[in-house]
XYZ file of C-alpha atoms in Angstrom:
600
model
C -19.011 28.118 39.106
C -16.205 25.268 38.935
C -16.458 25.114 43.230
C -20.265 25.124 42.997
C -20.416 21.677 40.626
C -17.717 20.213 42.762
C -20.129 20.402 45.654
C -22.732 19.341 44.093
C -20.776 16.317 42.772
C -19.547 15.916 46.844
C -22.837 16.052 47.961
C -24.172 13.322 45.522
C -24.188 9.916 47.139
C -24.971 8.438 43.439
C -21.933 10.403 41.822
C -19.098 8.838 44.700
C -20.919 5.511 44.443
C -20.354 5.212 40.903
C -16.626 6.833 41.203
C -15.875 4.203 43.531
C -17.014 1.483 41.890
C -14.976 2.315 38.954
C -11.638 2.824 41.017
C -12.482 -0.716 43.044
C -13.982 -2.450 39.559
C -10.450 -0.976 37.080
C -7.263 -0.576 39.310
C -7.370 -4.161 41.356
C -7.312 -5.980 37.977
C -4.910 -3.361 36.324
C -2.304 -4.222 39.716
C -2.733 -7.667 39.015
C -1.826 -7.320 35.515
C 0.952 -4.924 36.177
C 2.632 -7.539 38.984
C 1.983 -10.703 36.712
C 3.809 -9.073 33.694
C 6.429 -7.995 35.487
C 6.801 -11.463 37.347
C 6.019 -13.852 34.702
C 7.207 -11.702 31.218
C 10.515 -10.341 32.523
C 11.279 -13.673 32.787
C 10.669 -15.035 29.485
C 12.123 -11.934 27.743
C 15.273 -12.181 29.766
C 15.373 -16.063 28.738
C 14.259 -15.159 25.152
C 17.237 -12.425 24.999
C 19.840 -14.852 25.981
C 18.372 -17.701 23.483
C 18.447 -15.208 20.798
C 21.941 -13.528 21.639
C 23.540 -16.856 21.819
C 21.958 -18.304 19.089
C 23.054 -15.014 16.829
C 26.491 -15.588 18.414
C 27.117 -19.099 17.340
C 26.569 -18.367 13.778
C 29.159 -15.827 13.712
C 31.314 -18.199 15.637
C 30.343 -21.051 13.015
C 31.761 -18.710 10.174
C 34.810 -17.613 12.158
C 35.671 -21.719 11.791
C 34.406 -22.326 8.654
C 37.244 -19.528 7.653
C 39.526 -21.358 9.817
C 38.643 -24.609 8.585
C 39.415 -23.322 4.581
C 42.718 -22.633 5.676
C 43.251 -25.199 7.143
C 41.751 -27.328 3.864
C 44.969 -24.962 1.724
C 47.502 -26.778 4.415
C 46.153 -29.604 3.080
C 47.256 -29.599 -0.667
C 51.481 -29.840 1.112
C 50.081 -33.562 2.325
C 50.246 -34.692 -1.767
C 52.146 -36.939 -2.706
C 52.668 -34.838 -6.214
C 53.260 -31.645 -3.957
C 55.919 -33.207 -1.700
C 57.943 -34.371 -5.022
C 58.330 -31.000 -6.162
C 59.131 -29.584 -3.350
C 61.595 -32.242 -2.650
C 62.922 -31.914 -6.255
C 63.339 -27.941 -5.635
C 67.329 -27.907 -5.437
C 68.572 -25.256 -7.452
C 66.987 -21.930 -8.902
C 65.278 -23.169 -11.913
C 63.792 -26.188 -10.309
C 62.665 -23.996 -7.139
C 60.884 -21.454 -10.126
C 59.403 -24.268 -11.599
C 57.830 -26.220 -8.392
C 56.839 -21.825 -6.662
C 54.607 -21.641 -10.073
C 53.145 -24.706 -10.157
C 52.514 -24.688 -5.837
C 51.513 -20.863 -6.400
C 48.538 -22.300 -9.463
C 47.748 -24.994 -7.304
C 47.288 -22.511 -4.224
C 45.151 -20.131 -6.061
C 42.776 -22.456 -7.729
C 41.604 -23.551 -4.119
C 41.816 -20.318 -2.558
C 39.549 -18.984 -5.216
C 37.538 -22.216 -4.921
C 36.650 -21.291 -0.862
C 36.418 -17.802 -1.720
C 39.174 -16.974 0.470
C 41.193 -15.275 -2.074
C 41.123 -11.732 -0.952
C 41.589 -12.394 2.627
C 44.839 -14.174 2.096
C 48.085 -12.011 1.925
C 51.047 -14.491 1.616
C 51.559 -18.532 1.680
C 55.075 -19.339 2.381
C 56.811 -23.042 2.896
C 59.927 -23.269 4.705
C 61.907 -26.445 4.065
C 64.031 -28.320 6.514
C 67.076 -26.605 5.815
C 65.711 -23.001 6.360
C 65.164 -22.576 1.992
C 61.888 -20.698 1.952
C 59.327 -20.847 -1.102
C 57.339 -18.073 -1.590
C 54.250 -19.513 -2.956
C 51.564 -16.533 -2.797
C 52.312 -12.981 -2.059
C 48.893 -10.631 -2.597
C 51.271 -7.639 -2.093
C 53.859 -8.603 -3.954
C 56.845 -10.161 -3.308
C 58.947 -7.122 -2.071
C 56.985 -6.656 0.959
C 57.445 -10.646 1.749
C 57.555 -11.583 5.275
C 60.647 -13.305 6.412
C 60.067 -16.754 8.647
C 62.387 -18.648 10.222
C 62.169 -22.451 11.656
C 59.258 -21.942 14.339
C 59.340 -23.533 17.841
C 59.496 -27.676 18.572
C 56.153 -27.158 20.856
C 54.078 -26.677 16.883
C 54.509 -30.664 16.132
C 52.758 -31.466 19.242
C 50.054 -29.808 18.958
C 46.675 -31.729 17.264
C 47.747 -31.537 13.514
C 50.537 -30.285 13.683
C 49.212 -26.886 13.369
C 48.421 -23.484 15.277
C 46.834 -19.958 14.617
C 49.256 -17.344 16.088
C 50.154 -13.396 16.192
C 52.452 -12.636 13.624
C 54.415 -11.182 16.795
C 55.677 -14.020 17.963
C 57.228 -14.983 14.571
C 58.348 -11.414 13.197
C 58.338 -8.452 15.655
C 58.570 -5.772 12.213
C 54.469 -6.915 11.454
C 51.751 -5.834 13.568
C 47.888 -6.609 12.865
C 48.078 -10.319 11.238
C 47.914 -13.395 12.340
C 49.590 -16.745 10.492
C 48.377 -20.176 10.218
C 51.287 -22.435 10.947
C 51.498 -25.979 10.121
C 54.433 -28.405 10.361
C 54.518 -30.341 7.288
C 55.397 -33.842 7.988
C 57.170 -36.376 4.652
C 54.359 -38.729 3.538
C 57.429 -41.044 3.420
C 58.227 -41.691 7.346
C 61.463 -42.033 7.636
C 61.830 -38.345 6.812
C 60.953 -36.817 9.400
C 59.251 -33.300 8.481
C 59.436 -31.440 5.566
C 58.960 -28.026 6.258
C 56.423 -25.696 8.098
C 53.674 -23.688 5.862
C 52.863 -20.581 6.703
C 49.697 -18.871 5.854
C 49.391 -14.921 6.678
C 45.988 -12.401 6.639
C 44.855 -9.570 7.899
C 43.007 -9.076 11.426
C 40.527 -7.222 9.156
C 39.467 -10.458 7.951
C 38.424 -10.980 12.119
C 36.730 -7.931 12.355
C 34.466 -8.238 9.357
C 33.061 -11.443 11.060
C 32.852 -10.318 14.937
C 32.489 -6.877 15.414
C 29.316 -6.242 14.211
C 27.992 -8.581 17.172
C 29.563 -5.717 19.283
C 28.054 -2.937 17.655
C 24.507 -4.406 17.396
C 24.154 -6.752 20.442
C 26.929 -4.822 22.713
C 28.793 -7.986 23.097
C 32.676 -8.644 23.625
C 34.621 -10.884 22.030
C 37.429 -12.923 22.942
C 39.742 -15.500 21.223
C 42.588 -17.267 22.547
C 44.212 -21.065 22.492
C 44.774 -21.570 26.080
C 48.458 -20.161 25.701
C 47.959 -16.595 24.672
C 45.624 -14.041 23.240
C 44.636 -14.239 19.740
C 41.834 -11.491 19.429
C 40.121 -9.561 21.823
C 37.332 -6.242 21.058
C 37.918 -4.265 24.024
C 41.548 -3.346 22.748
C 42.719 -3.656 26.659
C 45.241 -6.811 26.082
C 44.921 -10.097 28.201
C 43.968 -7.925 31.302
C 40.939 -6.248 30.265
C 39.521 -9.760 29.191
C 40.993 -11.453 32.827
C 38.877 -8.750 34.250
C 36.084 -9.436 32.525
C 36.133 -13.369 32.568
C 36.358 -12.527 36.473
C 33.065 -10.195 36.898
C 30.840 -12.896 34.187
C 28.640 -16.033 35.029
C 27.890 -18.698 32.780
C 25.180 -19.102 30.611
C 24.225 -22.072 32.807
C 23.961 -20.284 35.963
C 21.100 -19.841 37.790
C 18.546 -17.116 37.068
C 18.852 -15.075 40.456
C 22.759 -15.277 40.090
C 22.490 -14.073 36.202
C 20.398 -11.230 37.198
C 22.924 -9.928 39.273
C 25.918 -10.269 37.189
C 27.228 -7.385 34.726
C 28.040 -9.950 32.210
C 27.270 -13.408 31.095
C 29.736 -15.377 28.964
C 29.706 -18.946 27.125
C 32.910 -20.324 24.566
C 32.895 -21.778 21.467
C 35.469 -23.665 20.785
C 37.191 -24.747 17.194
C 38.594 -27.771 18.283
C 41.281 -27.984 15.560
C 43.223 -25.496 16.495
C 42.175 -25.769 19.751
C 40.467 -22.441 19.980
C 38.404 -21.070 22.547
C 35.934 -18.105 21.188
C 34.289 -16.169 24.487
C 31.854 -14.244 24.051
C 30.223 -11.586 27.047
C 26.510 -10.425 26.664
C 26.396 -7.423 28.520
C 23.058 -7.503 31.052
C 22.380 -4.002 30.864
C 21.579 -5.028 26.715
C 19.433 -7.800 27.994
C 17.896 -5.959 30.732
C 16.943 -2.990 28.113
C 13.772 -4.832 26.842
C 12.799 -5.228 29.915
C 13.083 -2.384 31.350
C 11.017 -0.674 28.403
C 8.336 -3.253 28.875
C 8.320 -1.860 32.491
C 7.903 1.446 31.824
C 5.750 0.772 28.890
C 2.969 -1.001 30.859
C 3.447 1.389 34.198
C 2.763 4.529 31.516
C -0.379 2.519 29.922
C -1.387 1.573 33.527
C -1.199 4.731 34.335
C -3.226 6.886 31.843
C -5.719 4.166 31.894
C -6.185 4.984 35.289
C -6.510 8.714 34.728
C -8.722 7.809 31.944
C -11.292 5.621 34.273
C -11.182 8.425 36.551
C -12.202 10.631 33.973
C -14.703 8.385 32.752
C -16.409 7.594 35.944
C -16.817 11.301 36.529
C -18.295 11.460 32.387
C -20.548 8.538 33.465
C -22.029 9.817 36.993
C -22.519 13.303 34.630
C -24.513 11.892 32.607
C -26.916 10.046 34.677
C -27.608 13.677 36.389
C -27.624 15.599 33.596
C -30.019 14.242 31.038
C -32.982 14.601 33.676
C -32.128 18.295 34.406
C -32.081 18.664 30.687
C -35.456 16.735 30.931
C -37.117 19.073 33.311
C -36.068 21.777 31.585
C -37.533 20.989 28.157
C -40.700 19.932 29.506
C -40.770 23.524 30.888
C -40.736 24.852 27.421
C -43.445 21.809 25.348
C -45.566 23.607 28.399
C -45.009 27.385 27.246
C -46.061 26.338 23.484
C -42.510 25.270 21.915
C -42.856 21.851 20.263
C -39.965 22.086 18.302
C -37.714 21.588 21.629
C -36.074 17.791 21.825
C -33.821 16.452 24.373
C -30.096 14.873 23.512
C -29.914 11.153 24.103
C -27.037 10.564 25.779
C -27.435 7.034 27.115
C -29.226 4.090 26.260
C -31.045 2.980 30.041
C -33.964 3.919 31.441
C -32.801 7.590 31.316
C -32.280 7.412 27.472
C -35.774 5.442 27.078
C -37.520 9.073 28.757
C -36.053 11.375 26.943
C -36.368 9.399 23.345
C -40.167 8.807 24.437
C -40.153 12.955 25.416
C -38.842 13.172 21.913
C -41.307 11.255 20.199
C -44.582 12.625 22.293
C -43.063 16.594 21.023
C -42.523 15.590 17.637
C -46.404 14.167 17.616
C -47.335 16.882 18.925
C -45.515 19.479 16.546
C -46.296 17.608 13.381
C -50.137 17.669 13.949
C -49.844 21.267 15.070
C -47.710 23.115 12.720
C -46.338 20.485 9.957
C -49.360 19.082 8.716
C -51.115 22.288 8.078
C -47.811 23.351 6.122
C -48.034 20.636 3.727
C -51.304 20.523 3.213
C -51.068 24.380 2.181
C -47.842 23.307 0.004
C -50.246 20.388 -1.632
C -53.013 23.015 -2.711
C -50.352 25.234 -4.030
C -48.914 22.604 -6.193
C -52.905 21.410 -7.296
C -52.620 25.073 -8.427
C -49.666 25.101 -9.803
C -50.454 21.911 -12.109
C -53.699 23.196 -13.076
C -52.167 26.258 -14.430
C -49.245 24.271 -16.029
C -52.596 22.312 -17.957
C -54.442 25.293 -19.004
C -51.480 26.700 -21.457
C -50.960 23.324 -23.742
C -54.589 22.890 -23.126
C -55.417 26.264 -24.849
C -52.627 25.838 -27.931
C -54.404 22.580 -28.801
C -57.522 24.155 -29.088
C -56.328 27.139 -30.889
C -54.468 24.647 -33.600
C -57.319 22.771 -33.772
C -59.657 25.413 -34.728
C -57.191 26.921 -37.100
C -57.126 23.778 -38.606
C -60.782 23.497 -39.085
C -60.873 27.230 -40.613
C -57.926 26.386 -43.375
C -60.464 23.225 -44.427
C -63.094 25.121 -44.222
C -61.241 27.509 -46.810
C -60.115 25.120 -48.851
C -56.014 25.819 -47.536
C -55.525 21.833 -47.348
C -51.983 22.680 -47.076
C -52.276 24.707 -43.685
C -54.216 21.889 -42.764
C -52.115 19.317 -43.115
C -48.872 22.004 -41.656
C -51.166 22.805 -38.577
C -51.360 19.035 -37.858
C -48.005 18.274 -38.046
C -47.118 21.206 -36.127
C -50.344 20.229 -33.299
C -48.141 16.904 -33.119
C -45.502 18.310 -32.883
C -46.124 19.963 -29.562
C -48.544 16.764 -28.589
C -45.436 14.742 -28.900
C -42.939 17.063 -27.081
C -45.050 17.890 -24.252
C -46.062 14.730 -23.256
C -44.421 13.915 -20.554
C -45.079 10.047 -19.463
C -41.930 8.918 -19.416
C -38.302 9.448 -21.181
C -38.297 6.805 -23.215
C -40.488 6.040 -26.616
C -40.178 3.324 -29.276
C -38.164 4.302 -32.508
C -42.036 4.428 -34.273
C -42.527 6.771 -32.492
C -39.368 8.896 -32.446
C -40.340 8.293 -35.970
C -43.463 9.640 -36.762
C -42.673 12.675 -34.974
C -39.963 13.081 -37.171
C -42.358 12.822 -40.225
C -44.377 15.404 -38.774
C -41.154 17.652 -38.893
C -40.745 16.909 -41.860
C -44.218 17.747 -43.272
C -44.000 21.325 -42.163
C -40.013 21.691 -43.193
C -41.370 20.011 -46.995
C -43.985 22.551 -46.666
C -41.249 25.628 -46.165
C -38.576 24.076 -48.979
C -40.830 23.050 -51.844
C -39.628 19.615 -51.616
C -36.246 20.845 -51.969
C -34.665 18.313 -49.459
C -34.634 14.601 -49.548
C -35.183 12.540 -46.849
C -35.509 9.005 -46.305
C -35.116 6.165 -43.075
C -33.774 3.042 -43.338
C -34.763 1.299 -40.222
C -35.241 -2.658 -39.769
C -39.093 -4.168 -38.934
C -37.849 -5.833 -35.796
C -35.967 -2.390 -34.568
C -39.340 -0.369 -34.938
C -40.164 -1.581 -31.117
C -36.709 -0.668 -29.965
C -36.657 2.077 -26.518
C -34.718 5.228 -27.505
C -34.556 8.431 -25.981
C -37.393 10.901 -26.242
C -37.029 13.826 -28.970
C -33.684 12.915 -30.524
C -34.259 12.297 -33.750
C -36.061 15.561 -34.533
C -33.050 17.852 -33.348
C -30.469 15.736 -34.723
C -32.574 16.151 -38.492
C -32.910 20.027 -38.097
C -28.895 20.597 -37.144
C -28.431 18.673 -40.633
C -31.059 21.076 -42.689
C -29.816 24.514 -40.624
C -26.360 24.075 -40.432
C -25.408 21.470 -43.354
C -27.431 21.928 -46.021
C -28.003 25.925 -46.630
C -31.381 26.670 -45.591
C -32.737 24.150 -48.121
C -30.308 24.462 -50.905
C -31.966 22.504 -54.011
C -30.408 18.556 -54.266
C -29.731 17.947 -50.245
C -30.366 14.809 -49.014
C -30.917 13.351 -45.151
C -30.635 10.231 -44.211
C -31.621 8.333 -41.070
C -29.968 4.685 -40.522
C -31.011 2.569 -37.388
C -28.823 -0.663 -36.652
C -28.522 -3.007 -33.804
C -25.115 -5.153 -33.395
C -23.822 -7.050 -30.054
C -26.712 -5.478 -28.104
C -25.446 -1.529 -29.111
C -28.024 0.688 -31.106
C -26.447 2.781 -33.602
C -28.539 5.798 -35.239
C -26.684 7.482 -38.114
C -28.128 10.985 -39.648
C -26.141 11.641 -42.724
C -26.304 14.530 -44.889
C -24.651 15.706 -48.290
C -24.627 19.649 -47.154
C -20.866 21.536 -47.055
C -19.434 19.579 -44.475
C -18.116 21.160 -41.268
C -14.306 22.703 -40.880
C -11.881 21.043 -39.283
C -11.224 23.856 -36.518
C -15.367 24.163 -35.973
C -15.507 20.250 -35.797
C -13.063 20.560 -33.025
C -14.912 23.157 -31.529
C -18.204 21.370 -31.325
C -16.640 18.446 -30.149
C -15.109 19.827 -27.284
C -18.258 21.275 -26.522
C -20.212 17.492 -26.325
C -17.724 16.419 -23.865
C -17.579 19.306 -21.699
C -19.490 18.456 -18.450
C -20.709 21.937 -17.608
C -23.976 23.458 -19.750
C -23.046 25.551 -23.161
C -24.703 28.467 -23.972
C -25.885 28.949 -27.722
C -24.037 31.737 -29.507
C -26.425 33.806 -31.830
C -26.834 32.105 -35.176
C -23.671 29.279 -33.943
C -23.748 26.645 -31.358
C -24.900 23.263 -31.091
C -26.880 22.855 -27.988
C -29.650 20.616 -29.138
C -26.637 18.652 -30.008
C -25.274 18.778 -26.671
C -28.623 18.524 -25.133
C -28.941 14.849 -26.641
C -25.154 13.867 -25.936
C -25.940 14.603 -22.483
C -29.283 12.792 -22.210
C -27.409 9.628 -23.512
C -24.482 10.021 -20.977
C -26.838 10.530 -17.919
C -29.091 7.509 -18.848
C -25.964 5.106 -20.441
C -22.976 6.210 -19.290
C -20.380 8.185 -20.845
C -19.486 5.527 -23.166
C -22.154 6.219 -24.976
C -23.426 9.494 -27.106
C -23.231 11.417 -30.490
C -19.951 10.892 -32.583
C -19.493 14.024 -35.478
C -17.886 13.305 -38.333
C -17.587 15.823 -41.027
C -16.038 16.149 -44.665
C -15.887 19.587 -45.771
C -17.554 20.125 -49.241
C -19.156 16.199 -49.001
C -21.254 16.230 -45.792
C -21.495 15.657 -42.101
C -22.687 12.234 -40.172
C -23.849 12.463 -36.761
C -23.818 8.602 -34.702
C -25.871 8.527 -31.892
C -24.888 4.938 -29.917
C -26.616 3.422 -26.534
C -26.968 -0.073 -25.241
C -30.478 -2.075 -25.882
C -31.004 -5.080 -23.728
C -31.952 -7.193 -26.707
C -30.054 -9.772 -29.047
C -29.379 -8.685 -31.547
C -31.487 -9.910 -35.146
C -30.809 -10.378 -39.161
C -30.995 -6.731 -40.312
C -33.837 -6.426 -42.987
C -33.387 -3.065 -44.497
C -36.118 -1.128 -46.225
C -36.070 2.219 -47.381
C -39.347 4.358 -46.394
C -39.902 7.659 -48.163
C -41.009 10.649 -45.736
């Protein structure tokens, strides 16, 4: 099946024209593309990658000499006029106690000041005549380092001053380097004073450099023309020779960059006349371009398989759409109308087969659908008819009994047969969901007539309802049910002295109807039980002889047409009565309350 399509696709002229158009119309651009970012973007990332390494490298390098430059700013504090007195005054023990105390204050307050306290192991002065004055000692003074009268070549150095291996001044210490300084007598004619000499750890190196080697692959070297200081590659003076040899500058040309292993640039701390090198390894700063590479040869490549794809999805569906066509029309011939055709493009093709569509659909709706809803509409005619004839007939009935109890003289089951006639008027009439409060009303007055009728005027009922609320919408039939929960449930079947109450009140736009009775109250475990009920979502059967569904019935007809901020409230004192609060929004302001009591 798969070799017979493949001929057929062969043997289509229209199917390789359109898969050649697509390969001419997609690749040339996508080779352009793939040349120009390789050209013009390699380029600019290579450039950005050295901007950004070097730029990331001279802030480490600036920190390196700001620590430099703090100890240098300690050396300093010997150049005092008040400093050189004591230490000139130091001649004997107690006077050498008294001017290490006040030096070793002095020393601390600034090298707490730079925050260079806990980098700094010892300070140590060493006077002309080899008398040595432990200032500082972070370690304590029994693990002092012992310094002797350094080389002539310190005082001619700039400042007087030089960063060295701790090597080269005590062979017992490995790992720290001391600041050394040749302290010269403010007063001239003195000649020098001593040298200071400031120790710390090569930690303190490490903490600022090697995290460029560990995130940007870079080496570090550090040395003052004369010797190694510091080096990362932990291979002495000939790994870094070796690696100064195979690096080009930063300033090279671009061709001759590309083909080194390393590029290097210095920083230098001129004070101490220290040269920082660092080397930016290329195959770091070839990385992101290598992955931009690959990354647009892999997207240049499945968007080619995709347009190949595609142009064999397009050619399809030029082809198949009329053989679906054809076929369909085959079957609108044999009688099925209900046959349509999948629009798969919108051209000329897609304009056939939506106008196929259309001319079926015609043709199947005046066949078969308008003769089914025309039989549906007579069935409903019927339906409503019959729905007509059963109220129809009731009325009748009540209105003849009515005219019988007259007739009789049973004014009583007159005036009961009228309420109950409106009664069912009222509750079957369906325009609508929504009636004024008159209304809701003098359907409850009706109720009442007939539930009079049963007590002997055993139950009291009265409504206190405002003039200007009378006109007020409010839910259909809710009144009614909310009265006869109060007379079955509350007040004993008619128990002599029970009283209802109906209370209607508007305030900030929310309708409040209370119904309040003086029946045996509700207990606290029921109360909970109907309440749980109202706010259950799902319907609630009635019990026999419990339940509260008209109850629920109306909480739910609020909720649906308010919201479900609105609803009944129950509140219930056992042995003093319940109140029921049913609350819903009116789009009115709010008016004065007039209250006026009106005797059912």
């Amino acid at each position: 099946m798969k070799r017979v399509r493949i001929k057929t696709w062969l043997e289509s002229r229209l199917n390789r024209k359109i898969f050649l158009s697509f390969l001419t119309v997609s690749l040339i651009p996508l080779c352009i593309v793939y040349c120009y970012i390789n050209s013009a973007y390699s380029e600019k990332l290579r450039s950005d990658a050295f901007t950004q390494n070097q730029l990331t490298e001279r802030n480490t390098a600036v920190l390196l000499e700001d620590y430099l430059t703090k100890i240098e700013y300690i050396s300093n504090l010997f150049f005092d006029s008040d400093t050189q007195a004591m230490i000139r005054g130091a001649s004997d023990s107690l006077s050498s106690y008294s001017a290490r105390m006040a030096l070793e204050k002095k020393v601390r307050v600034n090298l707490d000041l730079f925050k260079v306290m806990a980098y700094v192991d010892q300070v140590t002065f060493l006077k002309q005549d080899g008398t040595a004055m432990d200032v500082m000692n972070s370690l304590g003074y029994a693990d002092t380092i012992l310094f002797s009268v350094p080389p002539e070549e310190v005082g001619k150095r700039f400042k007087n001053q030089r960063l060295m291996r701790i090597e080269e001044l005590n062979d017992s210490y490995t790992d720290k380097y001391v600041y050394l300084r040749q302290i010269d007598d403010l007063d001239l004619k003195n000649g020098t004073l001593g040298w200071l000499f400031i120790v710390f750890d090569r930690d303190q190196f490490d903490l600022l450099l090697q995290d460029l080697r560990t995130v940007l692959n870079t080496e570090i070297a550090m040395d003052d023309g004369e010797q190694l200081l510091y080096d990362t590659m932990s291979g002495g003076p000939e790994a870094v020779n070796r690696l100064r040899a195979a690096a080009v500058s930063y300033s090279a040309p671009p061709k001759e960059r590309r083909r080194a292993e390393s590029i290097s640039w210095d920083y230098r701390i001129e004070n101490l006349g220290i040269r920082v090198t660092f080397f930016d390894d290329m195959k770091g700063v070839e990385s992101n371009i290598r992955a931009l590479s690959t990354m647009t040869g892999t997207v240049i490549f499945i968007t080619v398989l995709i347009i190949l794809a595609a142009s064999l999805l397009f050619s399809e569906t030029i082809v198949r759409p009329v053989t679906r066509l054809h076929k369909n029309l085959v079957r609108v011939k044999e009688g099925d109308y209900t046959v349509r055709v999948h629009v798969e493009t919108r051209d000329e093709v897609g304009d056939l087969c939506d106008a196929f569509n259309g001319m079926a659909e015609e043709i199947d709706r005046l066949v078969n659908r308008v003769y089914s809803v025309e039989l549906k509409e007579k069935e409903a005619a019927i339906k409503a008819l019959q729905a007509q004839i059963n109220p129809h007939f009731l009325y009748n009935t009540l209105d003849m009994i009515k005219s019988m109890a007259e007739l009789y003289g049973a004014l009583q089951v007159s005036e009961m047969i009228m309420a109950l006639s409106k009664l069912f008027r009222y509750a079957t009439h369906t325009d609508g969901v929504l009636v004024t409060i008159r209304e809701e009303l003098e359907n409850l007055s009706s109720y009442m007539t007939i539930v009079g009728a049963r007590f002997g005027g055993r139950i009291a009922f009265a409504a206190r309802v405002p003039e200007e609320l009378l006109a007020e919408p409010i839910v259909k039939v809710c009144l009614q049910p909310l009265v006869e929960n109060s007379i079955s449930h509350g007040l004993g079947r008619g128990r002599s002295g029970g009283r209802i109450a109906v209370t209607v009140k508007k305030e900030e736009g929310i309708m409040t109807v209370t119904v309040e009775d003086n029946g045996g109250g509700i207990q606290p475990e029921r109360l909970a039980e109907i309440r749980g009920r109202l706010e259950r979502r799902e319907r609630v059967e009635e019990e026999s002889g419990r339940g509260n569904v008209g109850l629920k019935n109306i909480h739910d007809r609020i909720r649906l047409y308010y919201g479900d901020a609105y609803g009944i409230v129950i509140d219930s004192f056992p042995g003093k009565g319940t109140v029921v609060t049913l609350s819903y929004p009116s789009d009115e302001i709010p008016a004065p309350e007039k209250i006026k009591e009106e005797p059912i």
